[in-house]
Tab-separated table of C-alpha atoms in Angstrom:
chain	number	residue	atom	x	y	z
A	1	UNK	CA	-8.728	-28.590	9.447
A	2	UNK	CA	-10.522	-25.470	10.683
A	3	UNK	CA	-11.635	-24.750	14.043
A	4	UNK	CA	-13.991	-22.218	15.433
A	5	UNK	CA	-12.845	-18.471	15.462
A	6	UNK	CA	-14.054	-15.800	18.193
A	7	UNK	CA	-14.032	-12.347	18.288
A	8	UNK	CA	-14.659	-9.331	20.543
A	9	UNK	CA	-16.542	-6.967	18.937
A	10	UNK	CA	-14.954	-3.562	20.805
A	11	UNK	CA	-11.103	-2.570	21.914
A	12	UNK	CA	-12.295	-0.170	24.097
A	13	UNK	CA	-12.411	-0.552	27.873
A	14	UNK	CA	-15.544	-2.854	27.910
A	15	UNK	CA	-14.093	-5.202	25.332
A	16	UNK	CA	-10.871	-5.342	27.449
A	17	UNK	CA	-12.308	-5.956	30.333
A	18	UNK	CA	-14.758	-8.998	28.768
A	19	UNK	CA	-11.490	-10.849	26.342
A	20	UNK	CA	-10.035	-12.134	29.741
A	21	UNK	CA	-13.312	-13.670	30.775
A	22	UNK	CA	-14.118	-15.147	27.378
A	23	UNK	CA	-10.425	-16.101	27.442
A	24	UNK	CA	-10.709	-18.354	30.331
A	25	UNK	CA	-14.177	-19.852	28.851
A	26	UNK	CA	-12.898	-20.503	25.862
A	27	UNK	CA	-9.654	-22.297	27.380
A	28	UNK	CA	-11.886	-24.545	29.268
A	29	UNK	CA	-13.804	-25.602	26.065
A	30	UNK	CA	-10.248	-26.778	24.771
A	31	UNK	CA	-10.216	-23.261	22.510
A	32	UNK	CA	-6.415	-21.749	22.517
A	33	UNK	CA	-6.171	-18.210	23.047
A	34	UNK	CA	-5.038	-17.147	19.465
A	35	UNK	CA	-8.344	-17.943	18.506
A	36	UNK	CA	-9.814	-15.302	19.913
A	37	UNK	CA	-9.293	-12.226	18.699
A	38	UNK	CA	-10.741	-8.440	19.190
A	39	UNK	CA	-12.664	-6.868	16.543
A	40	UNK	CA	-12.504	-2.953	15.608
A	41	UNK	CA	-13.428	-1.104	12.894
A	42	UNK	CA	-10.326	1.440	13.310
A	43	UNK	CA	-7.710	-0.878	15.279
A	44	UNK	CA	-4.968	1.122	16.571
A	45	UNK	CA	-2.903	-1.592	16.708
A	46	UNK	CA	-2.387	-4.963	15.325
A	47	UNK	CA	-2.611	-6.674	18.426
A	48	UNK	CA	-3.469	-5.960	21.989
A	49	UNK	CA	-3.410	-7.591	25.570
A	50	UNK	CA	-1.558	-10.124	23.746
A	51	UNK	CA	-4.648	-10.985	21.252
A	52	UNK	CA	-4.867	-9.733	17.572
A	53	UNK	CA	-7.169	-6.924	16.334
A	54	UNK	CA	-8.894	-7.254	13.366
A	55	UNK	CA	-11.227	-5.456	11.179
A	56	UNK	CA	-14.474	-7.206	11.228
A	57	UNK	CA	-14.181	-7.820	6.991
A	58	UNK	CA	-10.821	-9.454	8.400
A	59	UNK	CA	-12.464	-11.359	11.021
A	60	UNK	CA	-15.245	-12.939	8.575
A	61	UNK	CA	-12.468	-13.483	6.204
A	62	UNK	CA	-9.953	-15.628	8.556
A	63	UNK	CA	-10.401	-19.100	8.361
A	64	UNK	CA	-12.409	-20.715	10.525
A	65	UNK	CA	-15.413	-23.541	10.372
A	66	UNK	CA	-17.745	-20.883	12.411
A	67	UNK	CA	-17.282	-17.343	14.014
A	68	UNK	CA	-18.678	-16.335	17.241
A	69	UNK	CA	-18.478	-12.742	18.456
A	70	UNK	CA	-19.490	-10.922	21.675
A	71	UNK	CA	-20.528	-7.115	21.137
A	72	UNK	CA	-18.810	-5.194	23.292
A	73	UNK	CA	-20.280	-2.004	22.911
A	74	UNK	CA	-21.259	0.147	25.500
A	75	UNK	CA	-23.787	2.517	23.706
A	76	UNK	CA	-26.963	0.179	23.125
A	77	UNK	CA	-28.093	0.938	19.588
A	78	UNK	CA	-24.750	0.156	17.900
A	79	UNK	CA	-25.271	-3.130	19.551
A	80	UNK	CA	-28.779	-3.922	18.280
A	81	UNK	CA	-27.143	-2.829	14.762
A	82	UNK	CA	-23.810	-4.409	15.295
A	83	UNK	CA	-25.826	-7.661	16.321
A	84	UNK	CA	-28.315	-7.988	12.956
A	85	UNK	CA	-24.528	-7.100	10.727
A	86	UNK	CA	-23.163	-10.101	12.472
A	87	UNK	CA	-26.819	-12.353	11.814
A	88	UNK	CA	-26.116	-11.173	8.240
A	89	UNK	CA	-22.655	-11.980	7.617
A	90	UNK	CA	-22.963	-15.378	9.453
A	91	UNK	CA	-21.118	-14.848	12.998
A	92	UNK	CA	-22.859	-16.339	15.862
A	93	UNK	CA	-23.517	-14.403	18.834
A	94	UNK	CA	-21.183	-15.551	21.758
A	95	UNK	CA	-22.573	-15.516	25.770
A	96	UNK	CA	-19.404	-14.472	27.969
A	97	UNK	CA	-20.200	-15.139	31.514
A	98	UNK	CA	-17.457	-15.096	34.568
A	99	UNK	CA	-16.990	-18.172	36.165
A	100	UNK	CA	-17.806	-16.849	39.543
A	101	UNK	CA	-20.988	-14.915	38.411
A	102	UNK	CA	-23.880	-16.744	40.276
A	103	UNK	CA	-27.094	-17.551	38.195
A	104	UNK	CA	-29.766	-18.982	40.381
A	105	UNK	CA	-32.940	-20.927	39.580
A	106	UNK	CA	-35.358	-20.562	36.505
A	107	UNK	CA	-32.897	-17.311	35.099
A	108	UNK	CA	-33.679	-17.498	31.003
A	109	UNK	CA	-30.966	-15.150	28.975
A	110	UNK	CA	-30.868	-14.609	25.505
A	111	UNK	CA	-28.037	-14.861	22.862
A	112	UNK	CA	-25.013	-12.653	23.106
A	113	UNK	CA	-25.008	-11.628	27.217
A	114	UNK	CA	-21.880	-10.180	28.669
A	115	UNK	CA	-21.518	-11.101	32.704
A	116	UNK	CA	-18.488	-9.886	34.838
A	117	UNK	CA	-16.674	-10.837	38.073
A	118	UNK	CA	-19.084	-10.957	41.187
A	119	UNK	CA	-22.303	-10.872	38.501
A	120	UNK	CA	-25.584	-12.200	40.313
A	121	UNK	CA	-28.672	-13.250	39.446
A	122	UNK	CA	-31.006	-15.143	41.358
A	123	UNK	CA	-34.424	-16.974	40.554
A	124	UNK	CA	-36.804	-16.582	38.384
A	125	UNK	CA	-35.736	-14.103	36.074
A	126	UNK	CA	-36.052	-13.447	31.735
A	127	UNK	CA	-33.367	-11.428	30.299
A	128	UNK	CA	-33.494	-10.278	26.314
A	129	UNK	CA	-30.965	-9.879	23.949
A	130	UNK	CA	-26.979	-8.892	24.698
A	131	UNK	CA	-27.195	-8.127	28.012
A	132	UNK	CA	-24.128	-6.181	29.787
A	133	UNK	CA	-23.773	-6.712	33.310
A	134	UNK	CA	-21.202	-4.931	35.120
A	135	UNK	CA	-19.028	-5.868	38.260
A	136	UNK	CA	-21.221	-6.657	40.969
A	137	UNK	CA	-24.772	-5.765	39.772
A	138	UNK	CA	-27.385	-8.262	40.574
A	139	UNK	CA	-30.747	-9.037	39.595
A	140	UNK	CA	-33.184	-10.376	42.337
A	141	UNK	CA	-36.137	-12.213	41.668
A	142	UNK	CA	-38.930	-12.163	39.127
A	143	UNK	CA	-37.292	-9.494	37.098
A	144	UNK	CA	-38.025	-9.123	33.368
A	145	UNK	CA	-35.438	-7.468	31.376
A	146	UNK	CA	-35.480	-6.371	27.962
A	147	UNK	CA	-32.896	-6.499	24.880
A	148	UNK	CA	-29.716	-4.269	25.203
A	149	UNK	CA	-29.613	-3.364	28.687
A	150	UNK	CA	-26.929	-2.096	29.943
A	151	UNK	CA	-26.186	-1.917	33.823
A	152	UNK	CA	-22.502	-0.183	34.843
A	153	UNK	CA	-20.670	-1.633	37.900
A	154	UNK	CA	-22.399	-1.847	41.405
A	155	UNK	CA	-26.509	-1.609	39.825
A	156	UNK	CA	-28.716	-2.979	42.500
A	157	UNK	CA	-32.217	-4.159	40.750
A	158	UNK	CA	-34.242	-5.692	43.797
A	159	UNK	CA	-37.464	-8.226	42.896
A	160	UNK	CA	-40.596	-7.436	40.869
A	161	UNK	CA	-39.113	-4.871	38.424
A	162	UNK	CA	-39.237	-4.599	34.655
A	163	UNK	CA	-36.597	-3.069	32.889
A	164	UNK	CA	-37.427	-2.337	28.458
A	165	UNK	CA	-35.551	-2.148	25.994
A	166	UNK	CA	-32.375	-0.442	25.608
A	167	UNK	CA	-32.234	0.980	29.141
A	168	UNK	CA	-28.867	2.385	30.430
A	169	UNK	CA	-28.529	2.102	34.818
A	170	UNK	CA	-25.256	3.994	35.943
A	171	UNK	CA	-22.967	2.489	38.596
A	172	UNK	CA	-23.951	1.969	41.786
A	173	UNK	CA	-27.676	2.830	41.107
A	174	UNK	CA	-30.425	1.122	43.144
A	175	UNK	CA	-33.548	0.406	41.635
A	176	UNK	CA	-36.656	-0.461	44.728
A	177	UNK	CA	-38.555	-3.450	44.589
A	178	UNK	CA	-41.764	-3.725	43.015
A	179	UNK	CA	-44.666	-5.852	43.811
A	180	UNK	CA	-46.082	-8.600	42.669
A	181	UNK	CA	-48.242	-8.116	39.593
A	182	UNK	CA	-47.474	-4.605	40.161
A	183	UNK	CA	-43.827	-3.930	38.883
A	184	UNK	CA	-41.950	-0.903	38.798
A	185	UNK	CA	-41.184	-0.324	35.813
A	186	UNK	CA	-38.272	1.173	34.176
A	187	UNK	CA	-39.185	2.297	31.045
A	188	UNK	CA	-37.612	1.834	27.186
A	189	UNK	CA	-34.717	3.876	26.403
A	190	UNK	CA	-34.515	5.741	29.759
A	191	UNK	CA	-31.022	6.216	31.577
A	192	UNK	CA	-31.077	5.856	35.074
A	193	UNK	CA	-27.847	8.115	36.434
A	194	UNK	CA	-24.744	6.944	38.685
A	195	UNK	CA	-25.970	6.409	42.081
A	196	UNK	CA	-29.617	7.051	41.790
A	197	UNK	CA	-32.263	5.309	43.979
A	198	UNK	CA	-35.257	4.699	41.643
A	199	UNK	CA	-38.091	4.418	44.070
A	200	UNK	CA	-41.069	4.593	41.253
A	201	UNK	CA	-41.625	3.685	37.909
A	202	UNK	CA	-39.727	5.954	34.875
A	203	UNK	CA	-40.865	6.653	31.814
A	204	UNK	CA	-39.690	5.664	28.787
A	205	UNK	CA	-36.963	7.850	27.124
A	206	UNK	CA	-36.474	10.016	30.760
A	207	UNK	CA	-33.102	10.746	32.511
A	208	UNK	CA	-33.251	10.417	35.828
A	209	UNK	CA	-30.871	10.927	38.843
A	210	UNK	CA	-30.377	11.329	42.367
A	211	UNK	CA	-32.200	9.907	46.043
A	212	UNK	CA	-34.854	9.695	45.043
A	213	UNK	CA	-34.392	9.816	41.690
A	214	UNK	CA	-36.362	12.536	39.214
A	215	UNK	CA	-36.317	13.362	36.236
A	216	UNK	CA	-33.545	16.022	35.032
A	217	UNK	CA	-34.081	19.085	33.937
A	218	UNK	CA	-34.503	19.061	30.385
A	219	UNK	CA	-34.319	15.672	29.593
């Protein structure tokens, strides 16, 4: 009899730091480790960390009564493309979430999140699509927060703030409370750099960096 097959779609540093989380989710759903696996479309090697890398053809090809994969991508557009390749081939999307990340009251998430160690998010919060979430970011109340954000370690995104689509916040960056019915808003596609305090709104597709942050030159 088949059982249920997960992968990890990324070798890299972010998938390597997510497999041990998923690991010890999975274990406590009764799943042994060998059935998770990592997924990469050049491995290096056949196995790593102790867990097998496959292609993904060799993934969707290993038997299994369902497949389950978390994208662990950093760059945001792979994922969104990664994520309708696995709708197509029939892999489920796969939440991994910490066991001592905090999620508070009325917090909705989407399919295919990623939460790490010390992750927090309080109350009444709506998160899109394959969310990343790095060590020790937190999301304070009434946030709204699009598909395929990413936040590095250490983001800081206080109350009343709307983040769009495929928005990239660098470690350690802090991002000022908004108020209510009046968000700041941090617009699609826009990076916020490492350490910057966003005290205003930024538009969509704009770099911006520093205390307070700006826009860069050029970007």
């Amino acid at each position: 009899m088949t059982t249920p097959f997960y992968g990890i779609y990324g070798a890299g540093g972010c998938g390597r730091g997510i497999l041990p989380i998923a690991r010890e989710m999975l274990m406590v759903q009764g799943v042994p480790p060998k059935r998770l696996v990592f997924i990469d479309d050049a491995p290096a090697a056949g196995s790593m960390n102790g867990h097998a890398v496959m292609t993904f053809d060799e993934f969707c090809k290993h038997p299994a009564s369902t497949r389950h994969a978390a994208l662990a991508i950093a760059n945001s557009k792979v994922r969104e493309k990664l994520s309708l390749v696995l709708t197509e081939r029939g892999v489920g999307p796969l939440s991994v979430v910490a066991t001592n990340a905090i999620i508070m009251d009325d917090v909705r998430i989407g399919d295919g999140a990623l939460l790490s160690p010390f992750v927090t998010l309080t109350s009444n919060i709506k998160i899109g699509r394959c969310f990343h979430a790095n060590l020790y970011s937190y999301v304070e109340h009434d946030c709204v927060i699009g598909d395929y954000v990413t936040f590095a370690p250490s983001v800081k995104c206080n109350g009343n703030v709307v983040i769009e689509d495929h928005v990239y916040i660098g470690a350690g960056a802090v991002i000022k409370q908004g108020q209510p019915g009046r968000p700041l808003v941090v617009g699609q596609g826009a990076i916020v750099g490492m350490g910057a305090v966003v005290t205003k709104s930024v538009a969509p597709g704009v770099t911006v960096a520093g205390n307070p942050a700006k826009p860069m030159p050029g970007a």
